XYZ file of C-alpha atoms in Angstrom:
407
model
C -148.157 81.724 -135.237
C -148.886 82.760 -131.649
C -148.571 86.385 -130.685
C -145.090 87.421 -129.582
C -144.420 90.529 -127.450
C -141.968 92.918 -129.092
C -138.479 92.513 -127.682
C -139.411 89.485 -125.533
C -137.369 86.949 -127.495
C -133.614 86.532 -127.613
C -131.339 83.987 -129.251
C -131.203 82.262 -125.876
C -134.956 81.693 -125.492
C -135.521 77.963 -124.938
C -138.189 75.399 -124.245
C -137.782 72.063 -122.501
C -139.689 69.298 -124.306
C -140.101 66.100 -122.315
C -139.927 62.931 -124.474
C -138.156 62.639 -127.802
C -139.959 60.012 -129.842
C -141.580 60.091 -133.279
C -144.622 61.912 -131.929
C -142.431 64.797 -130.795
C -140.796 65.484 -134.168
C -143.424 68.100 -135.166
C -143.055 69.816 -131.776
C -139.350 70.448 -132.370
C -140.084 71.958 -135.769
C -142.824 74.169 -134.318
C -140.595 75.333 -131.447
C -137.877 76.329 -133.895
C -140.505 78.210 -135.888
C -141.334 80.155 -132.730
C -137.692 81.148 -132.338
C -137.048 78.781 -129.433
C -134.068 76.558 -128.859
C -135.124 73.058 -127.898
C -133.753 71.143 -124.951
C -135.214 67.637 -125.078
C -135.128 64.744 -122.635
C -135.482 61.033 -123.268
C -133.918 57.939 -121.755
C -133.089 56.824 -125.285
C -130.445 59.111 -126.811
C -131.292 57.646 -130.245
C -134.997 58.507 -130.041
C -136.270 60.043 -133.283
C -136.720 63.669 -132.182
C -133.566 63.834 -130.051
C -131.414 64.315 -133.150
C -133.421 67.448 -133.994
C -133.053 69.080 -130.578
C -130.515 71.831 -129.959
C -129.578 70.133 -126.692
C -130.621 66.496 -126.220
C -130.379 65.296 -122.615
C -130.445 61.608 -121.770
C -132.859 61.511 -118.840
C -135.795 59.277 -117.905
C -138.956 61.164 -118.868
C -140.656 60.055 -115.638
C -137.844 61.355 -113.391
C -139.478 64.453 -111.900
C -136.592 65.196 -109.541
C -134.106 64.903 -112.396
C -136.117 67.412 -114.410
C -136.280 69.819 -111.468
C -132.495 69.739 -111.310
C -132.303 70.126 -115.078
C -134.417 73.292 -115.174
C -132.169 74.815 -112.492
C -129.220 74.220 -114.809
C -131.049 75.431 -117.909
C -132.110 78.678 -116.261
C -128.436 79.499 -115.770
C -127.685 79.005 -119.473
C -130.882 80.004 -121.298
C -133.933 82.169 -120.960
C -136.044 79.104 -120.240
C -139.575 80.018 -121.283
C -141.537 76.825 -120.724
C -141.792 73.084 -120.197
C -143.863 71.175 -122.728
C -145.057 67.725 -123.788
C -147.491 66.255 -126.283
C -148.229 62.663 -127.154
C -146.541 61.294 -124.002
C -147.997 60.677 -120.544
C -145.426 62.778 -118.720
C -147.801 65.353 -117.268
C -146.438 64.871 -113.742
C -142.854 65.484 -114.884
C -143.896 68.577 -116.858
C -145.964 69.985 -113.998
C -143.180 69.387 -111.456
C -140.475 70.958 -113.628
C -142.618 73.958 -114.605
C -143.677 74.626 -111.020
C -140.075 74.366 -109.803
C -138.948 76.837 -112.467
C -141.865 79.235 -111.913
C -143.142 78.676 -115.460
C -146.708 78.213 -116.776
C -148.268 74.854 -115.978
C -150.800 72.952 -113.915
C -150.516 71.934 -110.251
C -148.652 68.698 -109.653
C -151.711 67.387 -107.806
C -153.838 67.944 -110.901
C -151.266 66.136 -113.026
C -151.319 63.207 -110.606
C -155.110 63.131 -110.846
C -154.852 62.570 -114.596
C -151.860 60.211 -114.559
C -153.135 57.841 -111.868
C -156.362 56.128 -112.983
C -157.469 55.459 -109.404
C -157.144 59.156 -108.575
C -159.069 59.934 -111.771
C -161.946 57.671 -110.734
C -161.968 59.242 -107.267
C -162.041 62.764 -108.723
C -164.853 61.931 -111.146
C -166.827 60.327 -108.329
C -166.512 63.437 -106.146
C -167.788 65.540 -109.060
C -170.787 63.289 -109.675
C -169.517 62.142 -113.087
C -170.615 58.564 -113.857
C -167.975 55.888 -113.308
C -168.096 52.161 -113.878
C -167.978 50.058 -110.714
C -164.271 49.854 -109.871
C -161.701 48.814 -107.285
C -157.968 49.096 -106.716
C -156.553 45.714 -105.701
C -153.194 44.282 -104.782
C -153.933 40.623 -104.025
C -155.874 37.822 -105.687
C -158.208 37.688 -102.694
C -159.017 41.397 -103.020
C -159.470 41.042 -106.775
C -161.808 38.063 -106.432
C -164.008 39.925 -103.958
C -164.030 43.026 -106.161
C -164.875 40.998 -109.260
C -167.888 39.470 -107.511
C -169.179 42.991 -106.835
C -168.289 44.445 -110.268
C -169.417 41.458 -112.347
C -168.032 39.963 -115.561
C -166.768 40.883 -118.046
C -164.480 43.411 -116.419
C -161.256 45.182 -117.333
C -157.969 44.854 -115.455
C -155.748 47.892 -115.962
C -152.385 49.272 -114.933
C -152.947 52.162 -112.526
C -150.458 54.626 -114.030
C -149.322 53.398 -117.423
C -150.441 54.206 -120.972
C -151.041 52.649 -124.419
C -153.167 49.878 -122.830
C -150.048 48.329 -121.264
C -151.141 45.811 -118.660
C -154.778 46.044 -119.781
C -156.898 42.965 -120.483
C -160.505 41.821 -120.357
C -161.440 39.261 -117.712
C -164.414 37.054 -118.541
C -164.470 34.755 -115.515
C -162.870 33.992 -112.170
C -160.222 31.800 -113.773
C -158.785 34.785 -115.641
C -158.382 37.104 -112.660
C -154.968 36.020 -111.383
C -153.055 36.437 -114.660
C -154.833 39.697 -115.474
C -154.060 41.442 -112.192
C -150.445 40.276 -112.242
C -150.001 41.764 -115.723
C -151.639 45.009 -114.608
C -149.542 45.210 -111.439
C -146.358 44.577 -113.401
C -147.165 47.617 -115.576
C -147.971 49.880 -112.583
C -145.493 51.741 -110.414
C -148.038 51.384 -107.583
C -147.798 47.565 -107.751
C -151.596 47.541 -107.677
C -154.208 46.914 -110.378
C -157.422 48.697 -111.273
C -160.516 46.580 -111.927
C -163.394 48.247 -113.773
C -166.741 47.280 -115.176
C -166.460 46.754 -118.926
C -167.966 49.561 -121.002
C -169.449 48.588 -124.369
C -169.661 51.082 -127.232
C -167.756 53.143 -129.778
C -164.736 55.111 -128.543
C -163.542 58.654 -129.140
C -160.714 60.993 -128.170
C -161.773 64.492 -127.117
C -159.242 67.349 -127.012
C -159.601 70.691 -125.274
C -157.242 73.557 -124.491
C -157.529 75.909 -121.521
C -155.943 79.329 -122.023
C -154.254 81.702 -119.566
C -157.645 83.135 -118.543
C -159.063 79.705 -117.771
C -161.258 79.774 -120.878
C -161.732 76.445 -122.621
C -161.277 76.018 -126.363
C -162.986 72.964 -127.833
C -160.438 71.532 -130.242
C -161.450 68.262 -131.831
C -162.971 64.787 -131.523
C -161.753 61.722 -133.399
C -163.242 58.231 -133.636
C -161.106 55.324 -132.369
C -161.785 51.778 -133.640
C -160.419 48.896 -131.555
C -159.691 45.198 -131.928
C -160.769 43.378 -128.747
C -161.347 39.799 -129.876
C -158.310 38.431 -128.005
C -159.119 40.223 -124.753
C -156.647 43.064 -125.288
C -157.463 46.674 -126.217
C -155.583 47.272 -129.484
C -156.411 50.568 -131.186
C -156.513 50.108 -134.960
C -156.064 53.816 -135.692
C -158.340 56.827 -135.714
C -160.597 58.829 -137.996
C -160.389 62.640 -137.965
C -162.863 64.295 -137.491
C -165.518 62.214 -135.749
C -168.665 61.071 -137.528
C -170.767 62.041 -134.489
C -173.270 64.823 -134.990
C -173.144 68.298 -133.389
C -175.367 67.376 -130.438
C -173.294 64.328 -129.537
C -170.079 66.310 -129.912
C -171.377 69.030 -127.600
C -172.228 66.356 -125.037
C -168.729 64.872 -125.208
C -167.045 68.265 -124.933
C -169.203 69.177 -121.930
C -168.348 65.862 -120.247
C -164.647 66.413 -120.907
C -164.809 69.936 -119.458
C -166.456 68.557 -116.311
C -163.660 65.985 -116.053
C -161.013 68.703 -116.407
C -162.601 70.689 -113.588
C -162.911 67.545 -111.459
C -159.211 66.715 -111.798
C -158.087 70.323 -111.279
C -156.893 71.129 -114.810
C -157.636 74.728 -115.816
C -154.643 75.436 -118.022
C -153.136 73.887 -121.123
C -154.212 70.743 -122.925
C -156.704 68.271 -121.492
C -157.784 65.131 -123.356
C -160.401 62.532 -122.516
C -160.800 59.094 -124.001
C -164.545 58.483 -124.054
C -166.979 55.738 -124.998
C -170.613 56.117 -126.021
C -172.504 53.384 -124.170
C -176.180 52.442 -124.181
C -176.488 54.608 -121.054
C -174.710 57.596 -122.632
C -171.105 58.755 -122.872
C -168.586 57.738 -120.229
C -164.985 58.655 -119.420
C -162.436 55.872 -119.938
C -159.393 57.916 -118.912
C -157.999 61.431 -119.090
C -154.630 63.116 -119.482
C -153.253 66.649 -119.268
C -151.643 66.725 -122.705
C -152.427 66.733 -126.396
C -153.169 63.503 -128.220
C -150.807 60.781 -129.354
C -151.451 58.340 -132.164
C -150.369 60.970 -134.737
C -153.628 62.872 -134.198
C -152.602 66.443 -133.281
C -149.257 65.780 -134.985
C -150.563 64.866 -138.473
C -154.249 64.074 -139.022
C -155.505 67.352 -137.531
C -153.230 69.564 -139.678
C -154.104 67.409 -142.715
C -157.858 67.512 -142.117
C -158.256 71.137 -141.045
C -154.973 73.073 -141.273
C -155.043 73.744 -137.537
C -152.016 73.528 -135.235
C -152.970 72.473 -131.731
C -149.314 71.876 -130.889
C -148.361 75.464 -131.675
C -151.320 76.819 -129.692
C -150.513 74.684 -126.643
C -146.807 75.438 -126.912
C -147.498 79.172 -126.953
C -149.400 78.842 -123.678
C -146.555 76.837 -122.160
C -144.063 79.657 -122.828
C -146.363 82.411 -121.607
C -147.575 83.671 -124.983
C -151.230 84.087 -125.975
C -152.821 81.762 -128.493
C -153.018 82.944 -132.070
C -156.670 82.281 -133.060
C -155.442 81.244 -136.517
C -153.930 78.096 -134.982
C -157.404 76.967 -133.900
C -159.297 78.070 -137.030
C -160.221 75.674 -139.842
C -158.468 76.579 -143.085
C -160.227 73.756 -144.917
C -162.455 70.755 -144.216
C -161.488 67.259 -145.268
C -161.024 63.851 -143.660
C -157.924 62.013 -142.482
C -157.350 58.558 -141.060
C -154.418 56.864 -139.370
C -154.320 53.083 -139.644
C -151.962 50.564 -138.103
C -150.068 47.939 -140.072
C -149.966 44.598 -138.236
C -147.311 42.314 -139.737
C -146.884 38.926 -138.102
C -144.819 39.162 -134.910
C -141.168 38.321 -135.380
C -137.850 39.829 -136.411
C -137.950 42.600 -139.013
C -135.829 41.545 -142.006
C -136.874 44.156 -144.569
C -138.787 47.400 -145.160
C -138.997 47.229 -148.930
C -142.566 48.384 -149.509
C -142.403 51.791 -147.812
C -141.687 53.864 -150.918
C -144.412 52.067 -152.865
C -146.934 52.714 -150.089
C -146.146 56.430 -150.138
C -147.192 56.537 -153.809
C -150.690 55.148 -153.153
C -153.674 57.518 -153.611
C -154.252 59.788 -150.627
C -151.344 58.488 -148.546
C -149.591 61.382 -146.819
C -147.367 59.708 -144.223
C -145.870 56.279 -143.593
C -144.491 56.090 -140.071
C -142.290 53.199 -138.955
C -141.702 52.573 -135.267
C -139.350 49.644 -135.872
C -136.088 49.128 -137.730
C -134.443 46.159 -139.407
C -133.309 43.637 -136.845
C -135.870 44.615 -134.211
C -138.416 42.118 -132.951
C -142.147 42.830 -133.161
C -143.774 41.325 -130.087
C -147.249 39.730 -130.014
C -149.941 42.400 -130.038
C -151.139 42.756 -126.457
C -151.116 46.560 -126.078
C -150.875 49.676 -128.209
C -147.198 50.115 -127.433
C -146.334 47.200 -129.741
C -147.899 48.730 -132.873
C -145.045 48.843 -135.425
C -146.223 51.170 -138.204
C -148.893 53.687 -139.215
C -150.198 54.866 -142.560
C -151.941 58.255 -142.680
C -154.206 59.103 -145.594
C -156.681 61.826 -146.548
C -159.931 61.805 -148.491
C -163.027 63.793 -149.354
C -165.063 61.589 -147.001
C -164.211 59.618 -143.890
C -164.910 56.395 -145.781
C -162.410 57.342 -148.490
C -159.752 58.345 -145.947
C -160.226 55.065 -144.046
C -160.112 52.981 -147.229
C -156.920 54.665 -148.389
C -155.218 54.306 -145.006
C -156.263 50.659 -144.749
C -154.970 49.959 -148.267
C -151.643 51.511 -147.342
C -151.429 49.524 -144.110
C -152.242 46.296 -145.933
C -149.575 47.005 -148.567
C -147.040 47.838 -145.879
């Protein structure tokens, strides 16, 4: 548990957690363990973690002005200690609310640099960090000209969305129009980002910057993808990475350069990376801890560490407890996605049986009976995860895959 100054806590100490989905359930439990009341925002009052909060507030997680007004209200009723998020791309909301309340956080400009992929590319370019050829486009004419310069295949992406929403591979001129319209529809900017297509194995790299601006290298996981249909669908992740120490050091150093380039010197900073034939490259970055049940489950299961507690302590002005970042054991964990055929969910009968399989630790459902599973075109449509552990990465993967197949 993070260090706590004597006499600094009262029954009214509170933290505002932005987003209340399944990924935020562990954060509520950790906040309560730190003696904090939890105020939580989400547009969906029935979101999984909202029921656990001391004060759930129905509010769009991307509404920065609404959160500024909310912290004004909360400061009148609580000792509001911090604003926090993990597993959700709400860094701009968190930065705006924290700055407005005079609480620990990063500059809003830095948050925008990580949220907006065009701003990220611009920041990396200024810092001399390799980028793919890229262009922001709003019309088919602009996109066609940009594609001729970038070359095929290329990726069309939403400028400021997450979970690969609006992302697709474009293999020829005929595919440009549909791809940029899908990307624009998923962007608040109403523009699309075109990028050269990186080829290689992908990773997620997590770091944490403390109150002195010192970086703590947290973890790297491997991220397998399915790309055969032109969409980037993450199949799960393997924790920790199979990369060797030298490669890990290279990825951490690249991620630290990206943090400096975007202006992040406090709190969590994560980079999605890919190891190409020309070396590692940045795919995108964010000023938060990981999603995909990485920091929430596979990291505690594989090492006993609590990145959420460490980051939360920083957000409320407390120092990190080194124990939260120290391995208590070394084993392997994998999260794997179950992909039932798209359609309406009529039953969930195999869940209890899956939980009894060797090594399975968690079965996480993101859908309920009666809901419709859409065709798999982005990571936001993934309906269920199975998390398993093993003595080797191969064993953890095999167990997670067996659970996903059974589910």
